[in-house]
């Protein structure tokens, strides 16, 4: 049965163990799949989120940079226009202008440059020769130099405002050129040019530690905090155009080489991801090649573009950070789970233990109950058996009693028979004698022998008194309840009894020694009946010793433990061993017929029993009979 339905705790535990093991294995597999997946997902999400955030950030930054450039350039937009109307400069175009006028114009331009904080301000003739310049007194003075080839000059000569970025051919300083024609009516007399340095912009941008790049309409990098990239391009320029640009000396001798790049993919319309060679000036520990995001937008009001270069490694750092955080979260989750499992196991174990304990207790209780039940049953059975035994015993006792009663009855009948025989014998003899005395008296009376008749009548009277005696003795048996006991003086009773027999003793020459001289000995009893017992015992002693020489009787008493022992010893023949057991039986006598009824000792024994005492007899070692009366001592006073 137990094989079909395994229910033992051992089997359960084994199955649990198997189940737990497979659950654990499953968990480990799940975690080892879920963890890298989730971490990868987290990294990817962080990357994308980072990119989204980046775009917004970059847009904000780029707006700032863009407006910075626009405001910087616009600031000077008005300057050539105003200067074109300046009479001091216009005086340069009066025919035969004096050297004083030229000098005045030079100083004027120098003052304006200083006030406007621009790079150079100069005035050109329609042929492109510089007539006056703010740097007239410097080594690199533009005065006398021809900048006819510059597009800004050409534009101004056409009546347009000229905007142009270039490296100064003389100063080699990059700058933004703004030009405006100096007009005299319909005629263009000359051109005024303001060169604005972009160095200030570059300087402020490089402090921000952001890679911000400005390319001009040719795609050439004109502003960059990375020195390496200056006058290079993100994309290679077509050879023809390149040659043309080199010839124009816009970028002096710069080879206009493209920045070395590898893979390129477009993220959106304005953003692309690019692998570029690591430029000098970036971190020294960085790898040779680096992935960057480049976001591009036009600078409004110009034909320039603003590029923001963002290193992907920064996004990666964020992704790595998120992976680390994610891994930590996993670790904490796993540890928490393990802790939870451990705790749950502990609680389960404890519960299991408690359940086991409970079960054990319950089993013990059941066992105890069944034991108690068994015990109770056994006890009740034993009880029933005992009751039956008691019943049997009672029955047996009853039977015994009945048997005893029967025996007693039989004994009584036997005793009655014996007594009847004794009485008959005792009575018959005197009755027969009375009959014959009466018959004789009748005859003697007829014969008138009065004296003889009297004698016969006396004999009859004697015999009648003898019969009275016999019946008197029998009266004792008719007494049913013992008489009241009272404290009596032992000395007194003994002395009385001796006195009553003293004449007989004297006659039979028996010496009685009364050893009782302590008058204070009091016993419980009745004077007359105790006297009767003593007389009977002394009479027996006298009878036993008969005509023996030196017949003596000793009477003594002792007290012990609230009992008084009275001893009457004679030096007669004592008892026959065979008669010892019977001397207290009623009608047992060794005396001749007519001498004794055999009732004395049985009556005496009964009287002493009535007093709560006991009468015993034994032979003295020196011969003679010894009777001991053990009586209850009465409290003195
Ligand atoms: P009875 O005197 O009529 O024989 P008892 O009952 O007094 O009856 O005595 C029973 C018997 O006990 C006596 O017949 C005698 O044999 C014996 N007996 C009693 N007293 C003595 C004694 N002092 N010495 C020897 N025998 C005794």
XYZ file of C-alpha atoms and ligand atoms in Angstrom:
664
model
C 0.000 0.000 0.000
C 2.757 2.371 0.962
C 4.512 1.567 -2.339
C 1.493 2.674 -4.378
C 1.055 5.916 -2.502
C 4.372 7.018 -1.080
C 3.521 9.328 1.740
C 6.503 9.007 3.999
C 8.301 12.294 4.744
C 11.553 10.873 3.298
C 9.965 10.327 -0.136
C 8.362 13.773 -0.060
C 11.669 15.388 0.772
C 13.397 13.538 -2.054
C 10.744 14.614 -4.553
C 10.892 18.176 -3.249
C 14.636 18.103 -3.652
C 14.360 16.978 -7.285
C 11.723 19.607 -7.962
C 13.795 22.304 -6.257
C 16.883 21.297 -8.258
C 15.086 21.514 -11.589
C 13.500 24.854 -10.592
C 16.935 26.173 -9.671
C 18.413 24.989 -12.994
C 15.562 26.674 -14.868
C 16.131 29.880 -12.925
C 19.857 29.865 -13.651
C 19.167 29.344 -17.380
C 16.522 32.080 -17.391
C 18.783 34.513 -15.590
C 21.750 33.768 -17.832
C 19.563 34.519 -20.871
C 17.581 37.408 -19.422
C 20.486 39.248 -17.839
C 22.657 39.840 -20.954
C 19.537 40.490 -23.033
C 18.237 43.050 -20.584
C 21.658 44.644 -20.190
C 22.077 44.823 -23.948
C 18.569 46.283 -24.275
C 19.314 48.764 -21.524
C 22.585 49.803 -23.164
C 20.871 50.151 -26.534
C 18.032 52.137 -25.034
C 20.477 54.366 -23.159
C 22.412 54.875 -26.382
C 19.313 55.787 -28.374
C 17.956 57.937 -25.625
C 21.385 59.554 -25.336
C 21.382 60.219 -29.057
C 17.891 61.734 -28.948
C 18.852 63.885 -26.017
C 22.069 64.738 -27.773
C 20.276 65.977 -30.870
C 18.148 68.292 -28.803
C 21.121 69.469 -26.832
C 23.184 69.979 -29.945
C 20.413 71.928 -31.605
C 20.260 74.231 -28.636
C 24.023 74.651 -28.569
C 24.222 75.127 -32.292
C 21.551 77.816 -32.181
C 23.705 79.591 -29.705
C 26.859 79.257 -31.787
C 25.037 80.223 -34.933
C 23.551 83.364 -33.464
C 26.959 84.115 -32.017
C 28.508 84.109 -35.478
C 25.609 85.979 -37.078
C 25.649 88.695 -34.462
C 29.435 88.927 -34.680
C 29.289 89.425 -38.445
C 26.195 91.587 -38.519
C 27.818 93.864 -36.035
C 30.104 95.109 -38.809
C 27.688 94.917 -41.686
C 26.925 98.601 -41.520
C 30.548 99.732 -41.147
C 31.650 99.701 -44.885
C 28.309 101.287 -45.846
C 28.889 104.208 -43.502
C 32.535 104.488 -44.413
C 31.612 104.689 -48.155
C 30.037 108.043 -47.403
C 32.847 109.333 -45.230
C 34.167 112.632 -46.787
C 37.677 112.012 -45.475
C 37.797 108.799 -47.442
C 35.957 110.306 -50.384
C 38.641 113.029 -50.507
C 41.036 110.316 -51.658
C 39.260 110.244 -54.981
C 39.502 113.958 -55.705
C 41.863 114.415 -58.606
C 45.289 115.428 -57.432
C 44.638 114.519 -53.858
C 47.345 115.845 -51.612
C 49.580 113.610 -49.445
C 48.057 115.357 -46.447
C 44.653 114.142 -47.447
C 45.980 110.566 -47.832
C 47.685 110.788 -44.468
C 44.518 112.119 -42.928
C 42.549 109.235 -44.451
C 45.120 106.684 -43.127
C 44.934 108.061 -39.579
C 41.135 108.217 -39.813
C 40.978 104.550 -40.831
C 43.372 103.601 -38.045
C 41.147 105.372 -35.509
C 38.032 103.657 -36.856
C 39.715 100.219 -36.698
C 40.580 100.765 -33.122
C 37.117 101.955 -32.181
C 35.273 99.224 -34.080
C 37.710 96.531 -32.931
C 38.142 95.101 -36.396
C 41.213 93.639 -38.047
C 41.896 96.086 -40.880
C 39.974 98.869 -42.663
C 41.152 100.034 -46.044
C 40.126 101.865 -49.222
C 40.869 100.623 -52.718
C 40.940 102.348 -56.050
C 38.830 101.034 -58.916
C 41.923 99.209 -60.080
C 42.265 97.357 -56.838
C 45.179 99.337 -55.437
C 44.964 100.153 -51.766
C 44.955 103.932 -51.407
C 44.706 104.184 -47.637
C 44.650 101.558 -44.839
C 44.399 101.441 -41.073
C 47.743 99.571 -41.007
C 49.461 102.212 -43.175
C 52.266 102.603 -40.599
C 52.924 98.860 -40.117
C 55.377 96.571 -41.852
C 52.531 94.593 -43.362
C 50.829 97.780 -44.606
C 48.220 97.268 -47.317
C 48.878 100.700 -48.847
C 49.944 100.374 -52.404
C 49.021 96.690 -52.599
C 46.616 95.357 -55.156
C 43.753 93.108 -54.065
C 41.934 93.218 -57.375
C 41.684 89.422 -57.487
C 39.642 89.235 -54.354
C 35.990 88.435 -54.957
C 34.878 91.015 -52.388
C 36.516 93.742 -54.548
C 34.905 92.404 -57.659
C 31.491 92.287 -55.988
C 31.833 95.863 -54.698
C 32.886 97.135 -58.105
C 29.667 95.625 -59.372
C 27.801 97.762 -56.834
C 27.089 94.887 -54.439
C 27.985 94.294 -50.846
C 30.871 91.903 -50.678
C 31.114 89.076 -48.089
C 34.122 86.914 -48.172
C 36.163 84.743 -45.921
C 39.837 84.318 -46.603
C 43.289 84.097 -45.162
C 44.978 87.433 -45.494
C 47.585 87.225 -48.185
C 49.740 89.719 -46.417
C 48.956 89.034 -42.777
C 48.085 85.326 -43.205
C 45.413 85.969 -40.600
C 42.021 84.463 -41.441
C 39.296 87.035 -41.652
C 35.920 87.973 -42.939
C 35.938 90.671 -45.513
C 33.044 93.116 -45.919
C 33.224 95.520 -48.835
C 31.119 98.370 -50.155
C 31.492 100.661 -53.222
C 32.306 104.352 -52.791
C 30.049 106.007 -55.222
C 30.103 109.428 -56.810
C 26.746 109.795 -58.476
C 26.376 106.865 -60.841
C 30.042 106.161 -60.882
C 31.918 103.852 -58.564
C 35.061 105.616 -57.459
C 36.484 103.007 -55.205
C 35.835 100.324 -52.616
C 35.980 100.392 -48.842
C 36.816 97.079 -47.083
C 36.506 96.018 -43.474
C 38.297 92.849 -42.412
C 36.873 91.210 -39.323
C 39.000 88.639 -37.506
C 37.356 85.349 -36.546
C 40.126 84.602 -34.052
C 38.010 86.003 -31.243
C 35.180 83.617 -32.028
C 37.547 80.684 -32.214
C 39.109 81.659 -28.943
C 35.815 81.840 -27.062
C 34.633 78.552 -28.630
C 37.788 76.655 -27.791
C 37.268 77.509 -24.131
C 33.941 75.714 -24.128
C 35.729 72.440 -24.969
C 33.176 71.666 -27.617
C 34.129 70.647 -31.104
C 32.367 73.293 -33.180
C 33.340 73.731 -36.785
C 32.259 76.293 -39.433
C 32.603 75.530 -43.094
C 32.203 78.163 -45.796
C 30.374 77.880 -49.082
C 33.237 75.775 -50.455
C 32.941 73.267 -47.653
C 36.321 74.374 -46.284
C 36.653 74.517 -42.499
C 37.263 78.180 -41.700
C 36.598 78.197 -37.954
C 37.580 75.306 -35.660
C 39.039 74.975 -32.236
C 40.931 71.944 -33.545
C 43.954 73.489 -35.265
C 44.548 70.310 -37.325
C 41.268 70.675 -39.139
C 41.665 74.278 -40.284
C 41.327 74.772 -44.061
C 40.511 71.129 -44.570
C 37.240 69.588 -45.701
C 34.939 66.857 -44.410
C 34.448 65.660 -47.975
C 37.059 65.716 -50.713
C 36.664 68.684 -53.139
C 36.630 68.031 -56.879
C 40.076 68.505 -58.349
C 39.093 71.353 -60.674
C 37.488 73.388 -58.000
C 40.364 72.720 -55.708
C 42.895 73.977 -58.216
C 40.761 77.051 -58.762
C 40.561 77.736 -55.023
C 44.280 77.297 -54.595
C 44.824 79.737 -57.431
C 42.491 82.303 -55.850
C 44.738 82.196 -52.786
C 41.611 82.389 -50.665
C 43.196 79.893 -48.323
C 46.752 80.868 -49.368
C 48.699 77.683 -49.797
C 46.454 75.327 -47.809
C 46.191 72.014 -49.689
C 42.502 71.754 -48.731
C 42.978 68.062 -47.932
C 39.952 66.224 -46.603
C 39.909 64.984 -43.021
C 40.749 61.284 -43.126
C 37.589 59.309 -42.472
C 36.272 55.786 -42.715
C 32.755 54.414 -42.488
C 30.002 56.921 -42.731
C 26.278 56.498 -42.236
C 23.499 58.940 -42.013
C 21.433 59.072 -38.830
C 19.018 61.713 -40.065
C 18.994 64.653 -42.538
C 21.329 66.711 -40.404
C 23.297 64.066 -38.571
C 25.781 61.483 -39.707
C 27.963 59.021 -37.965
C 31.549 58.994 -39.078
C 34.810 57.339 -38.263
C 37.577 59.898 -38.404
C 41.260 59.867 -37.769
C 41.988 61.198 -34.400
C 43.318 64.764 -34.785
C 46.300 66.107 -32.889
C 45.300 68.050 -29.816
C 42.593 65.582 -28.732
C 43.202 63.315 -25.733
C 46.496 61.565 -26.014
C 45.168 58.196 -24.834
C 42.389 58.109 -27.367
C 42.624 55.601 -30.238
C 43.787 56.626 -33.706
C 40.353 56.315 -35.135
C 37.284 57.589 -33.464
C 33.547 57.340 -34.093
C 31.884 60.734 -34.051
C 28.473 62.156 -34.713
C 28.438 65.279 -36.830
C 25.335 67.444 -36.834
C 25.180 70.151 -39.447
C 22.999 73.239 -39.952
C 23.117 76.365 -42.014
C 24.042 79.617 -40.412
C 21.132 81.848 -41.302
C 21.957 84.901 -43.431
C 25.222 83.371 -44.589
C 26.303 80.630 -46.917
C 28.226 79.001 -44.119
C 27.479 75.790 -42.264
C 27.897 75.058 -38.598
C 28.988 71.552 -37.596
C 28.959 70.124 -34.141
C 31.269 67.143 -33.710
C 30.326 64.825 -30.861
C 32.426 61.854 -29.855
C 30.477 58.625 -29.643
C 32.702 57.425 -26.796
C 30.802 59.842 -24.546
C 27.537 58.118 -25.418
C 29.259 54.787 -24.884
C 30.365 55.894 -21.470
C 26.728 56.552 -20.644
C 25.778 53.133 -22.035
C 28.549 51.488 -20.004
C 27.368 53.397 -16.952
C 23.854 52.126 -17.533
C 25.194 48.574 -18.044
C 27.052 48.840 -14.736
C 23.951 50.198 -13.011
C 21.833 47.487 -14.666
C 24.308 44.795 -13.618
C 24.189 46.124 -10.075
C 20.403 46.077 -10.190
C 20.565 42.464 -11.356
C 23.025 41.599 -8.653
C 20.815 43.172 -6.020
C 17.759 41.438 -7.483
C 19.531 38.045 -7.546
C 20.876 38.511 -4.044
C 17.453 39.632 -2.817
C 15.891 36.654 -4.538
C 18.461 34.282 -3.026
C 17.918 35.887 0.359
C 14.164 35.592 -0.066
C 14.501 31.935 -1.147
C 16.836 31.198 1.745
C 14.407 32.825 4.136
C 11.455 31.014 2.613
C 13.376 27.724 2.864
C 14.160 28.489 6.472
C 10.539 29.309 7.231
C 9.423 26.193 5.326
C 11.922 24.076 7.213
C 10.766 25.573 10.472
C 7.134 24.996 9.529
C 7.995 21.477 8.422
C 9.779 20.891 11.704
C 6.846 22.350 13.620
C 4.444 20.208 11.616
C 6.599 17.156 12.287
C 6.769 18.132 15.910
C 3.017 18.668 15.968
C 2.502 15.331 14.252
C 4.812 13.634 16.721
C 2.909 15.272 19.574
C -0.405 14.268 18.047
C 0.862 10.727 17.504
C 2.161 10.660 21.062
C -1.218 11.947 22.259
C -3.029 9.313 20.187
C -0.630 6.657 21.437
C -1.167 7.873 24.995
C -4.904 7.937 24.507
C -4.948 4.418 23.101
C -2.639 3.293 25.876
C -4.891 4.888 28.472
C -7.852 3.312 26.699
C -6.156 -0.086 26.689
C -5.151 0.393 30.297
C -8.641 1.545 31.266
C -10.124 -1.418 29.441
C -7.674 -3.770 31.136
C -8.464 -2.130 34.468
C -12.207 -2.354 33.909
C -11.764 -5.981 32.907
C -9.619 -6.547 35.962
C -12.239 -4.723 37.972
C -14.961 -6.927 36.578
C -12.795 -9.952 37.270
C -12.104 -8.651 40.752
C -15.774 -8.024 41.329
C -16.472 -11.541 40.119
C -13.717 -12.843 42.386
C -15.130 -10.815 45.280
C -18.517 -12.232 44.512
C -16.978 -15.705 44.408
C -15.114 -14.966 47.627
C -18.265 -13.655 49.258
C -20.044 -16.690 48.007
C -17.247 -18.940 49.289
C -17.272 -17.019 52.564
C -20.995 -17.383 52.740
C -20.600 -21.070 51.978
C -17.905 -21.256 54.644
C -20.088 -19.415 57.078
C -22.859 -21.717 56.238
C -20.522 -24.679 56.662
C -19.233 -23.172 59.882
C -22.749 -22.486 61.039
C -23.577 -25.993 60.163
C -20.497 -27.191 61.995
C -21.266 -24.945 64.935
C -24.753 -26.196 64.817
C -23.457 -29.727 64.703
C -20.935 -28.867 67.474
C -23.661 -27.272 69.467
C -25.821 -30.318 68.981
C -22.931 -32.534 69.940
C -22.181 -30.334 72.947
C -25.847 -30.254 73.743
C -25.928 -34.035 73.487
C -22.827 -34.284 75.684
C -24.244 -31.788 78.109
C -27.602 -33.541 78.063
C -25.817 -36.814 78.793
C -23.828 -35.134 81.612
C -26.882 -33.399 83.013
C -28.946 -36.526 82.664
C -26.236 -38.433 84.461
C -25.815 -35.763 87.104
C -29.556 -35.346 87.571
C -30.572 -38.935 87.201
C -28.459 -40.113 90.083
C -29.908 -37.702 92.638
C -33.382 -38.123 91.122
C -33.130 -41.915 91.374
C -31.837 -41.503 94.912
C -34.697 -39.034 95.714
C -37.163 -41.563 94.268
C -35.828 -44.394 96.317
C -35.567 -42.153 99.442
C -39.162 -41.060 98.825
C -40.343 -44.684 98.293
C -38.495 -45.737 101.424
C -39.908 -42.810 103.396
C -43.427 -43.816 102.312
C -42.825 -47.385 103.566
C -41.101 -46.110 106.733
C -44.021 -43.752 107.352
C -46.519 -46.614 106.904
C -44.459 -48.511 109.380
C -44.409 -45.417 111.525
C -40.670 -45.233 111.600
C -40.690 -41.502 111.796
C -37.004 -41.049 112.587
C -35.938 -42.960 109.525
C -38.551 -41.169 107.537
C -37.066 -37.816 108.625
C -33.599 -39.029 107.699
C -34.848 -39.977 104.244
C -36.546 -36.641 103.805
C -33.320 -34.906 104.816
C -31.485 -36.951 102.209
C -34.111 -35.884 99.713
C -33.623 -32.258 100.709
C -29.832 -32.634 100.313
C -30.202 -34.171 96.915
C -32.568 -31.389 95.902
C -30.046 -28.745 96.905
C -27.420 -30.633 94.906
C -29.716 -30.517 91.900
C -30.171 -26.784 92.537
C -26.426 -26.338 92.455
C -26.140 -28.075 89.159
C -28.845 -25.982 87.580
C -27.289 -22.885 89.148
C -24.061 -23.588 87.324
C -25.900 -24.001 84.061
C -27.418 -20.546 84.531
C -24.117 -19.041 83.459
C -24.708 -20.232 79.900
C -28.075 -18.595 79.790
C -26.487 -15.155 80.409
C -26.484 -13.423 77.073
C -24.823 -10.071 77.436
C -21.760 -9.511 79.489
C -22.347 -7.475 82.595
C -20.925 -4.010 83.112
C -17.217 -3.929 83.902
C -15.994 -1.769 86.696
C -12.632 -1.178 88.342
C -12.274 -3.633 91.221
C -9.473 -4.280 93.664
C -7.609 -7.426 92.761
C -6.239 -7.904 96.297
C -9.726 -7.674 97.692
C -11.178 -10.298 95.336
C -8.233 -12.679 95.826
C -8.388 -12.355 99.623
C -12.179 -12.964 99.559
C -11.802 -16.091 97.444
C -9.012 -17.460 99.681
C -11.147 -16.807 102.727
C -14.081 -18.703 101.224
C -11.868 -21.744 100.636
C -9.654 -21.428 103.666
C -11.585 -24.003 105.687
C -11.416 -26.560 102.846
C -7.713 -25.832 102.419
C -7.095 -26.322 106.036
C -9.034 -29.552 105.957
C -7.054 -30.798 103.007
C -3.809 -29.463 104.472
C -3.054 -27.249 101.547
C -1.013 -24.150 102.064
C -2.004 -21.113 100.127
C 0.654 -18.418 99.553
C -0.868 -15.114 98.602
C 1.918 -13.085 97.035
C -0.329 -10.120 96.250
C 0.282 -7.320 98.652
C -0.159 -4.306 96.372
C -3.624 -3.001 97.297
C -3.535 -0.467 94.504
C -3.826 -2.998 91.687
C -7.196 -2.390 90.102
C -8.636 -4.438 87.293
C -11.711 -4.136 85.087
C -14.331 -6.735 85.971
C -17.123 -7.769 88.312
C -16.295 -8.808 91.900
C -18.700 -11.759 92.263
C -17.847 -13.299 88.919
C -14.100 -12.823 89.285
C -14.447 -14.421 92.739
C -16.322 -17.296 91.119
C -13.428 -17.785 88.670
C -10.801 -17.688 91.443
C -12.786 -20.098 93.628
C -13.142 -22.426 90.696
C -9.410 -22.345 89.971
C -8.441 -22.799 93.659
C -11.031 -25.577 94.011
C -9.552 -27.363 90.988
C -6.060 -27.028 92.499
C -7.250 -28.430 95.810
C -9.043 -31.245 93.956
C -5.961 -32.044 91.878
C -3.636 -32.217 94.883
C -6.132 -34.318 96.961
C -4.369 -36.008 99.813
C -0.913 -35.082 98.537
C 1.643 -34.199 101.137
C 3.006 -30.696 101.206
C 0.372 -29.380 98.921
C 0.895 -25.704 98.127
C -0.715 -22.996 96.137
C 1.066 -19.749 95.100
C -0.814 -16.677 94.047
C 1.030 -13.734 92.473
C 0.346 -10.738 90.264
C 2.292 -8.421 87.952
C 1.407 -5.432 85.786
C 2.698 -4.760 82.309
C 1.485 -2.378 79.654
C -1.955 -1.658 81.151
C -2.470 -5.360 81.766
C -2.479 -7.312 85.027
C -1.280 -10.910 85.091
C -2.605 -13.003 87.974
C -0.920 -16.395 88.371
C -2.232 -19.332 90.413
C 0.234 -22.176 90.638
C -0.026 -25.445 92.519
C 2.426 -28.282 92.990
C -0.064 -30.979 92.048
C 0.227 -33.453 89.150
C -0.450 -30.835 86.472
C -2.186 -31.624 83.208
C -1.863 -34.631 81.043
C -0.297 -33.505 77.751
C -3.104 -35.152 75.809
C -5.748 -33.235 77.783
C -4.106 -29.811 77.433
C -6.072 -28.853 74.350
C -9.396 -29.800 75.797
C -9.395 -28.613 79.425
C -11.312 -25.401 78.445
C -13.955 -27.379 76.535
C -17.342 -27.522 78.252
C -18.051 -30.810 80.030
C -14.440 -31.923 79.797
C -13.478 -33.427 83.064
C -11.127 -36.037 84.348
C -12.920 -36.226 87.609
C -15.076 -39.088 88.514
C -18.784 -38.994 87.771
C -20.517 -36.884 90.296
C -17.314 -35.042 91.187
C -17.316 -32.538 88.393
C -19.377 -31.318 85.435
C -16.388 -30.183 83.355
C -17.924 -26.713 83.120
C -15.668 -24.826 85.565
C -12.828 -23.887 83.230
C -15.034 -23.164 80.212
C -17.225 -20.883 82.339
C -14.167 -19.245 83.905
C -12.613 -18.667 80.489
C -15.826 -17.104 79.223
C -16.079 -14.793 82.254
C -12.472 -13.606 81.789
C -13.161 -13.003 78.075
C -16.177 -10.918 79.101
C -13.756 -8.808 81.139
C -11.634 -8.254 77.993
C -8.964 -10.603 79.270
C -7.751 -14.127 78.622
C -7.318 -17.294 80.711
C -4.375 -19.581 79.906
C -2.977 -22.754 81.454
C 0.321 -24.597 81.283
C 2.408 -27.058 83.291
C 5.111 -25.611 85.514
C 8.632 -26.837 84.764
C 8.935 -27.985 88.406
C 5.591 -29.782 88.161
C 2.097 -28.644 88.910
C -0.429 -26.614 86.996
C -0.166 -22.875 86.338
C -3.182 -20.722 85.467
C -2.656 -17.184 84.235
C -5.433 -14.613 84.199
C -4.604 -11.652 82.043
C -6.914 -8.768 82.978
C -7.244 -5.150 81.845
C -5.766 -2.793 84.371
C -8.272 -0.193 85.547
C -7.026 3.360 85.752
C -6.190 4.233 89.371
C -8.521 6.528 91.275
P -14.416 -30.237 86.859
O -13.722 -29.519 87.940
O -15.864 -30.334 87.047
O -13.747 -31.461 86.350
P -13.239 -28.133 85.297
O -13.641 -27.529 84.004
O -13.152 -27.195 86.429
O -14.305 -29.267 85.568
O -11.876 -28.931 85.153
C -11.647 -29.683 84.017
C -10.520 -30.611 84.263
O -9.278 -29.881 84.247
C -10.488 -31.328 85.476
O -11.343 -32.485 85.417
C -9.003 -31.666 85.664
O -8.723 -32.843 84.944
C -8.330 -30.562 85.046
N -7.833 -29.644 86.058
C -8.406 -28.455 86.427
N -7.647 -27.873 87.348
C -6.524 -28.690 87.574
C -5.366 -28.574 88.405
N -5.146 -27.566 89.257
N -4.475 -29.615 88.334
C -4.689 -30.651 87.497
N -5.733 -30.812 86.708
C -6.669 -29.799 86.731
